[in-house]
């Protein structure tokens, strides 16, 4: 399985309109494949919407996108609201839950984006799997974790759901008391970024 993560930067003040347009066209698109998640940024780079689509492989992605493009309502209206579009392909870690499936895990989602040194991803995966088993998942679930295959390389993304920012702060404080957390990968870290996301009303994660 692969995930296509599409990040759109919109004109200020246009997120609500873009999401309404997206929701109107979504039934035409989901005839062909499911949407795993749709969020907009609340903290971090603002005026961004992020949508993630699962596929079996790149060939299936190409075929489905070609079929969906024949629908009169897809892609959604509102291209004039877009400032930038980015598409990246990620591979879910073997120990990652499946993203989407109509499951609501939280009211907010924290997306943490790490870039690691070249050649270290196999070690990163091993250490993350060990650390997650070491007690972190007893505090709160992880929605997904995945590494880049097309786009910026050596990127690791993990997504955490929370009820609200207060719960996030409490759980993060508790996690720092664990001997096994955070995963021992800081030596490989090149850059990191955090985004706090709110699910759109039409998102399967909402």
Short mmCIF file of C-alpha atoms in Angstrom, two decimals:
data_model
loop_
_atom_site.label_atom_id
_atom_site.label_comp_id
_atom_site.label_asym_id
_atom_site.label_seq_id
_atom_site.Cartn_x
_atom_site.Cartn_y
_atom_site.Cartn_z
CA UNK A 1 0.00 0.00 0.00
CA UNK A 2 1.01 3.62 -0.60
CA UNK A 3 -0.40 6.93 0.57
CA UNK A 4 -0.53 10.01 -1.61
CA UNK A 5 -0.40 13.11 0.56
CA UNK A 6 -1.51 16.27 -1.21
CA UNK A 7 -0.78 19.57 0.52
CA UNK A 8 -2.47 22.67 -0.87
CA UNK A 9 -1.69 26.20 0.25
CA UNK A 10 -4.69 28.49 -0.18
CA UNK A 11 -5.29 32.19 -0.25
CA UNK A 12 -5.90 33.57 3.26
CA UNK A 13 -9.54 33.30 4.28
CA UNK A 14 -10.46 30.73 1.63
CA UNK A 15 -10.10 27.41 3.51
CA UNK A 16 -13.81 27.12 4.36
CA UNK A 17 -14.87 27.75 0.76
CA UNK A 18 -12.33 25.28 -0.62
CA UNK A 19 -13.49 22.58 1.81
CA UNK A 20 -17.12 23.19 0.84
CA UNK A 21 -16.20 22.79 -2.83
CA UNK A 22 -14.24 19.64 -2.01
CA UNK A 23 -17.18 18.16 -0.08
CA UNK A 24 -19.53 18.86 -3.00
CA UNK A 25 -17.33 16.94 -5.43
CA UNK A 26 -16.25 14.19 -3.07
CA UNK A 27 -19.10 11.70 -3.79
CA UNK A 28 -18.00 11.62 -7.43
CA UNK A 29 -14.41 10.93 -6.42
CA UNK A 30 -15.07 8.26 -3.77
CA UNK A 31 -16.84 6.10 -6.34
CA UNK A 32 -13.34 5.04 -7.34
CA UNK A 33 -11.35 4.97 -4.08
CA UNK A 34 -11.61 6.10 -0.49
CA UNK A 35 -10.34 9.28 1.11
CA UNK A 36 -8.20 8.52 4.18
CA UNK A 37 -8.23 12.00 5.69
CA UNK A 38 -8.74 15.70 5.05
CA UNK A 39 -7.50 18.36 7.44
CA UNK A 40 -6.63 22.04 7.54
CA UNK A 41 -3.83 23.57 9.57
CA UNK A 42 -4.64 25.30 12.83
CA UNK A 43 -1.08 25.72 14.16
CA UNK A 44 2.00 25.73 11.96
CA UNK A 45 1.94 26.86 8.30
CA UNK A 46 -1.52 28.38 7.97
CA UNK A 47 -4.03 28.21 5.11
CA UNK A 48 -3.02 24.67 4.21
CA UNK A 49 -5.31 21.73 3.53
CA UNK A 50 -3.89 18.22 3.55
CA UNK A 51 -5.67 15.23 2.03
CA UNK A 52 -4.40 11.66 1.98
CA UNK A 53 -5.45 8.96 -0.47
CA UNK A 54 -4.52 5.26 -0.13
CA UNK A 55 -3.73 3.11 -3.16
CA UNK A 56 -2.41 -0.38 -3.68
CA UNK A 57 0.37 0.95 -5.90
CA UNK A 58 1.29 3.74 -8.32
CA UNK A 59 -0.41 2.01 -11.25
CA UNK A 60 -3.72 1.93 -9.40
CA UNK A 61 -3.27 5.60 -8.52
CA UNK A 62 -2.79 6.47 -12.20
CA UNK A 63 -5.82 4.46 -13.29
CA UNK A 64 -8.15 5.82 -10.60
CA UNK A 65 -7.10 9.42 -11.10
CA UNK A 66 -7.74 9.07 -14.84
CA UNK A 67 -11.25 7.73 -14.24
CA UNK A 68 -12.08 10.35 -11.60
CA UNK A 69 -10.96 13.19 -13.87
CA UNK A 70 -13.83 12.29 -16.23
CA UNK A 71 -16.38 13.16 -13.55
CA UNK A 72 -18.02 16.58 -14.02
CA UNK A 73 -17.62 17.44 -10.32
CA UNK A 74 -13.97 16.41 -10.02
CA UNK A 75 -11.53 17.95 -9.43
CA UNK A 76 -13.41 20.35 -7.14
CA UNK A 77 -14.15 23.87 -8.22
CA UNK A 78 -12.03 26.61 -6.70
CA UNK A 79 -8.72 26.46 -8.50
CA UNK A 80 -8.51 30.24 -8.18
CA UNK A 81 -8.17 29.77 -4.39
CA UNK A 82 -4.93 27.80 -4.71
CA UNK A 83 -1.49 29.30 -4.28
CA UNK A 84 0.54 26.09 -4.30
CA UNK A 85 -0.01 22.33 -4.68
CA UNK A 86 2.31 19.56 -3.55
CA UNK A 87 1.98 15.79 -3.97
CA UNK A 88 4.12 13.22 -2.15
CA UNK A 89 4.03 9.43 -2.00
CA UNK A 90 4.55 7.68 1.34
CA UNK A 91 4.84 4.05 2.37
CA UNK A 92 3.20 3.14 5.69
CA UNK A 93 5.49 1.52 8.24
CA UNK A 94 4.81 -2.21 8.74
CA UNK A 95 3.59 -1.43 12.26
CA UNK A 96 1.38 1.53 11.30
CA UNK A 97 -2.39 1.35 11.69
CA UNK A 98 -4.37 1.83 8.51
CA UNK A 99 -5.32 5.45 8.04
CA UNK A 100 -8.96 6.28 7.36
CA UNK A 101 -11.72 3.71 7.28
CA UNK A 102 -14.28 6.05 8.81
CA UNK A 103 -12.64 6.03 12.22
CA UNK A 104 -12.71 9.17 14.32
CA UNK A 105 -9.78 9.13 16.71
CA UNK A 106 -9.72 12.70 17.98
CA UNK A 107 -10.86 16.28 17.54
CA UNK A 108 -7.38 17.51 16.64
CA UNK A 109 -4.45 15.76 14.97
CA UNK A 110 -0.77 16.46 15.41
CA UNK A 111 1.33 15.79 12.33
CA UNK A 112 5.04 15.66 13.05
CA UNK A 113 7.36 15.69 10.05
CA UNK A 114 10.96 14.59 10.54
CA UNK A 115 13.74 14.46 7.97
CA UNK A 116 16.56 12.04 8.71
CA UNK A 117 20.06 11.53 7.39
CA UNK A 118 20.48 9.55 4.16
CA UNK A 119 20.56 5.80 4.68
CA UNK A 120 19.18 5.80 8.23
CA UNK A 121 15.51 5.00 7.56
CA UNK A 122 15.81 1.22 8.19
CA UNK A 123 17.29 1.95 11.63
CA UNK A 124 14.65 4.61 12.26
CA UNK A 125 11.89 2.08 11.56
CA UNK A 126 13.43 -0.47 13.92
CA UNK A 127 13.83 2.01 16.76
CA UNK A 128 10.37 3.47 16.30
CA UNK A 129 8.73 0.06 16.42
CA UNK A 130 10.59 -0.79 19.62
CA UNK A 131 9.74 2.56 21.22
CA UNK A 132 6.05 2.37 20.38
CA UNK A 133 5.86 -1.04 22.04
CA UNK A 134 7.60 0.37 25.09
CA UNK A 135 4.53 2.05 26.55
CA UNK A 136 3.76 5.05 24.36
CA UNK A 137 0.69 3.48 22.78
CA UNK A 138 -0.76 2.84 26.23
CA UNK A 139 -1.05 6.62 26.64
CA UNK A 140 -2.77 7.36 23.31
CA UNK A 141 -3.07 5.78 19.85
CA UNK A 142 -1.11 6.72 16.78
CA UNK A 143 -3.16 7.33 13.63
CA UNK A 144 -0.41 6.56 11.13
CA UNK A 145 3.34 6.61 10.57
CA UNK A 146 4.98 6.50 7.15
CA UNK A 147 8.14 7.32 5.22
CA UNK A 148 8.58 9.10 1.90
CA UNK A 149 9.08 7.32 -1.40
CA UNK A 150 8.48 10.12 -3.93
CA UNK A 151 9.02 13.79 -3.09
CA UNK A 152 11.45 14.94 -0.41
CA UNK A 153 13.29 11.78 0.60
CA UNK A 154 14.21 10.46 4.06
CA UNK A 155 11.05 12.03 5.50
CA UNK A 156 9.19 10.35 8.36
CA UNK A 157 5.66 11.45 9.28
CA UNK A 158 3.70 10.42 12.36
CA UNK A 159 0.15 11.53 13.09
CA UNK A 160 -1.36 11.57 16.60
CA UNK A 161 -5.02 12.20 17.49
CA UNK A 162 -6.06 14.04 20.66
CA UNK A 163 -9.28 15.30 22.17
CA UNK A 164 -7.86 18.82 22.46
CA UNK A 165 -4.62 20.73 23.03
CA UNK A 166 -4.82 20.22 26.79
CA UNK A 167 -4.90 16.43 26.35
CA UNK A 168 -1.98 16.67 23.94
CA UNK A 169 0.09 18.58 26.49
CA UNK A 170 -0.78 16.13 29.28
CA UNK A 171 -0.01 13.00 27.26
CA UNK A 172 3.23 14.43 25.90
CA UNK A 173 4.33 15.23 29.45
CA UNK A 174 3.51 11.69 30.56
CA UNK A 175 5.33 10.17 27.59
CA UNK A 176 8.54 11.97 28.52
CA UNK A 177 8.60 9.99 31.77
CA UNK A 178 8.98 6.75 29.82
CA UNK A 179 12.49 5.34 29.51
CA UNK A 180 11.64 4.17 26.00
CA UNK A 181 10.32 7.48 24.66
CA UNK A 182 11.04 9.35 22.48
CA UNK A 183 12.62 6.88 20.02
CA UNK A 184 16.39 7.10 20.01
CA UNK A 185 16.73 8.63 16.56
CA UNK A 186 17.78 12.19 17.40
CA UNK A 187 21.32 11.46 16.22
CA UNK A 188 19.95 11.04 12.68
CA UNK A 189 17.60 14.03 12.71
CA UNK A 190 18.15 16.79 10.13
CA UNK A 191 14.95 18.84 10.40
CA UNK A 192 11.54 18.67 12.04
CA UNK A 193 8.19 20.41 11.77
CA UNK A 194 4.89 20.15 13.63
CA UNK A 195 1.40 20.93 12.34
CA UNK A 196 -1.77 20.90 14.41
CA UNK A 197 -4.64 19.88 12.14
CA UNK A 198 -8.43 20.10 12.36
CA UNK A 199 -10.40 17.56 10.32
CA UNK A 200 -12.77 18.93 7.70
CA UNK A 201 -16.46 18.08 8.15
CA UNK A 202 -16.34 15.75 5.14
CA UNK A 203 -13.21 13.95 6.37
CA UNK A 204 -13.57 10.27 7.34
CA UNK A 205 -11.46 11.16 10.39
CA UNK A 206 -13.94 13.83 11.57
#
